[in-house]
C-alpha positions as MATLAB code, in Angstrom:
seq = 'XXXXXXXXXXXXXXXXXXXXXXXXXXXXXXXXXXXXXXXXXXXXXXXXXXXXXXXXXXXXXXXXXXXXXXXXXXXXXXXXXXXXXXXXXXXXXXXXXXXXXXXXXXXXXXXXXXXXXXXXXXXXXXXXXXXXXXXXXXXXXXXXXXXXXXXXXXXXXXXXXXXXXXXXXXXXXXXXXXXXXXXXXXXXXXXXXXXXXXXXXXXXXX';
ca = [
       1.955  -33.403  -88.785;
       0.075  -35.777  -86.521;
      -0.541  -39.267  -87.916;
      -4.322  -38.834  -87.730;
      -4.270  -35.839  -90.075;
      -4.454  -36.151  -93.831;
      -2.313  -34.151  -96.222;
      -3.761  -30.690  -96.962;
      -6.248  -30.763  -99.817;
      -7.638  -27.989 -102.020;
     -11.237  -28.914 -101.248;
     -12.927  -30.182  -98.113;
     -13.606  -33.901  -98.695;
     -17.288  -34.695  -99.175;
     -17.029  -37.168  -96.274;
     -15.672  -34.563  -93.849;
     -17.553  -34.086  -90.584;
     -17.045  -30.332  -91.083;
     -20.025  -30.263  -93.460;
     -22.287  -30.980  -90.512;
     -21.729  -27.415  -89.314;
     -22.218  -25.664  -92.667;
     -23.222  -22.035  -91.910;
     -27.022  -21.719  -91.770;
     -29.033  -19.205  -93.747;
     -30.663  -16.419  -91.722;
     -32.994  -13.557  -92.540;
     -31.585  -10.052  -92.363;
     -33.427   -6.871  -91.528;
     -32.935   -3.336  -92.805;
     -34.736   -1.572  -89.947;
     -34.272   -1.433  -86.201;
     -36.010   -3.795  -83.839;
     -38.868   -4.193  -83.053;
     -39.951   -2.934  -86.472;
     -38.068   -5.720  -88.219;
     -41.068   -8.018  -87.746;
     -43.071   -5.780  -90.081;
     -40.549   -5.960  -92.902;
     -41.500   -8.383  -95.663;
     -39.239  -10.103  -98.155;
     -36.260  -10.078  -95.827;
     -33.055  -10.938  -97.702;
     -31.212  -14.144  -96.846;
     -27.624  -14.069  -95.610;
     -25.086  -16.652  -94.428;
     -22.731  -15.376  -91.706;
     -19.437  -17.220  -91.285;
     -19.286  -19.681  -88.385;
     -15.816  -21.288  -88.699;
     -17.653  -24.560  -89.479;
     -18.143  -24.932  -85.720;
     -21.066  -26.875  -84.313;
     -23.510  -25.354  -81.817;
     -21.837  -27.332  -79.036;
     -18.448  -25.859  -79.956;
     -19.882  -22.346  -79.921;
     -21.354  -22.992  -76.500;
     -18.048  -24.341  -75.207;
     -16.260  -21.242  -76.519;
     -18.800  -18.970  -74.837;
     -18.118  -20.734  -71.541;
     -14.326  -20.839  -71.836;
     -13.645  -17.328  -73.164;
     -16.554  -14.914  -73.381;
     -14.495  -12.194  -75.068;
     -13.239  -14.470  -77.825;
     -16.790  -15.742  -78.298;
     -18.177  -12.239  -78.765;
     -15.446  -11.172  -81.164;
     -15.854  -14.390  -83.152;
     -19.577  -13.723  -83.530;
     -18.899  -10.171  -84.635;
     -16.189  -11.299  -87.049;
     -18.510  -13.865  -88.591;
     -21.276  -11.341  -89.026;
     -18.993   -9.105  -91.060;
     -19.159  -11.650  -93.874;
     -22.185  -12.636  -95.914;
     -21.291  -15.949  -97.521;
     -24.371  -15.849  -99.726;
     -22.503  -13.177 -101.670;
     -19.054  -14.756 -101.336;
     -19.794  -18.423 -102.010;
     -19.285  -18.335 -105.758;
     -17.718  -21.227 -107.637;
     -17.831  -23.323 -104.472;
     -15.545  -21.020 -102.496;
     -16.864  -22.292  -99.176;
     -15.824  -25.826 -100.071;
     -12.149  -24.859 -100.392;
      -9.689  -25.249  -97.534;
      -7.954  -22.095  -98.732;
     -11.010  -20.011  -97.878;
     -11.289  -21.414  -94.358;
      -7.541  -21.095  -93.796;
      -7.823  -17.444  -94.747;
     -10.744  -16.878  -92.369;
      -9.042  -18.580  -89.426;
      -5.825  -16.633  -89.956;
      -7.639  -13.338  -90.497;
      -9.514  -13.908  -87.252;
      -6.182  -13.972  -85.419;
      -5.402  -10.501  -86.781;
      -8.915   -9.301  -85.991;
      -8.616  -10.578  -82.440;
      -5.261   -8.879  -81.884;
      -6.720   -5.543  -82.992;
      -9.820   -5.716  -80.830;
      -9.268   -7.747  -77.670;
      -7.804   -4.883  -75.644;
     -10.790   -2.579  -76.003;
     -12.360   -1.511  -72.742;
     -14.488   -4.292  -71.308;
     -17.375   -1.949  -70.500;
     -17.425   -0.717  -74.104;
     -17.524   -4.281  -75.433;
     -20.374   -5.203  -73.099;
     -22.342   -2.177  -74.316;
     -21.735   -3.156  -77.951;
     -22.965   -6.683  -77.432;
     -25.971   -6.074  -75.237;
     -28.996   -7.685  -76.845;
     -30.958   -4.572  -77.776;
     -28.016   -2.943  -79.521;
     -26.248   -5.948  -80.970;
     -29.154   -7.619  -82.744;
     -29.540   -4.538  -84.917;
     -26.066   -5.373  -86.230;
     -23.795   -2.946  -88.060;
     -25.241   -3.089  -91.572;
     -28.410   -5.160  -91.244;
     -29.751   -7.066  -88.283;
     -28.907  -10.720  -87.832;
     -30.764  -11.971  -84.785;
     -28.162  -13.581  -82.563;
     -30.634  -16.291  -81.569;
     -31.026  -17.265  -85.206;
     -27.284  -17.234  -85.764;
     -26.070  -19.722  -83.201;
     -29.090  -20.407  -80.950;
     -27.057  -18.887  -78.153;
     -28.848  -15.595  -77.470;
     -28.735  -16.283  -73.764;
     -24.947  -16.259  -73.881;
     -25.074  -12.559  -74.794;
     -28.057  -11.405  -72.750;
     -26.178  -11.749  -69.443;
     -22.756  -10.203  -70.008;
     -20.384   -9.352  -67.176;
     -17.437   -7.008  -67.400;
     -15.277   -9.323  -65.291;
     -15.908  -12.210  -67.727;
     -14.780  -10.001  -70.605;
     -11.647   -8.943  -68.702;
     -10.819  -12.555  -67.838;
     -11.074  -13.492  -71.500;
      -8.807  -10.599  -72.413;
      -6.177  -11.754  -69.924;
      -6.262  -15.276  -71.387;
      -5.761  -13.905  -74.908;
      -3.025  -11.536  -73.736;
      -1.079  -14.437  -72.212;
      -1.017  -15.994  -75.689;
       0.381  -12.864  -77.253;
      -2.992  -11.768  -78.588;
      -3.755  -15.145  -80.184;
      -7.064  -16.958  -79.874;
      -7.495  -19.486  -77.077;
     -10.083  -21.582  -78.926;
     -10.553  -20.607  -82.598;
      -7.063  -21.282  -83.832;
      -4.910  -23.672  -85.829;
      -5.492  -26.467  -83.351;
      -9.265  -26.181  -83.787;
      -8.902  -26.007  -87.565;
      -6.988  -29.282  -87.513;
      -9.670  -30.874  -85.322;
     -12.518  -29.782  -87.600;
     -10.957  -30.333  -91.021;
      -8.610  -33.214  -90.094;
      -5.745  -31.472  -91.908;
      -3.473  -28.474  -91.436;
      -3.870  -25.012  -92.950;
      -3.812  -24.802  -96.739;
      -0.129  -24.117  -97.622;
      -0.919  -22.188 -100.811;
      -3.168  -19.776  -98.915;
      -0.517  -19.349  -96.229;
       1.914  -18.173  -98.896;
      -0.657  -15.671 -100.185;
      -1.312  -14.377  -96.667;
       2.413  -14.107  -95.965;
       2.792  -11.794  -98.974;
      -0.005   -9.702  -97.448;
       1.917   -9.768  -94.139;
      -0.936  -11.659  -92.458;
       0.693  -14.522  -90.606;
      -0.888  -17.641  -89.091;
      -0.891  -18.773  -85.504;
       1.791  -21.406  -85.039;
       0.674  -24.834  -83.962;
       3.479  -25.201  -81.410;
       2.099  -22.274  -79.391;
      -1.345  -23.761  -78.975;
      -0.764  -26.735  -76.684;
];
């Protein structure tokens, strides 16, 4: 482990810079746009954001559009307002699990046809979500990154991921170490190994 990393801890230290990117609350919608604006008492949800700042999301969208889109979709599959019981979001085990699970999610989805992925993520279709509609602009303030999608950008991102054996180019163990200033939680890695969900290895990410 690098000298500037602390030993893995069960909880994220209260002084950690990671807290600056705590997932924001957003309103959800149970009807299709544009009728969502007429719905009152919209429930509040907290989609997962890997504890990444807006600038990190923007960098990801510029470096690998496909990974960016799949990361947004992955995060929207989780509502932390329902999961964050007993301080779950403050544990490194939870974030380790999410980072590792994203690797598996990416491997299963990155080879889909680029044209199909573009259709899925076009603004009018994507903001209605899969269960209830998170507005992408409210999620990461990056709606413009999805409004102008190009098939060749998606294909380029897929090639970059393929060259890494289906592993993420940005949201990976290296990023986790940068954000949390420690390595993956070893206890959670043992749990995931039993489930046959294995982490990305740090020596493949440089």
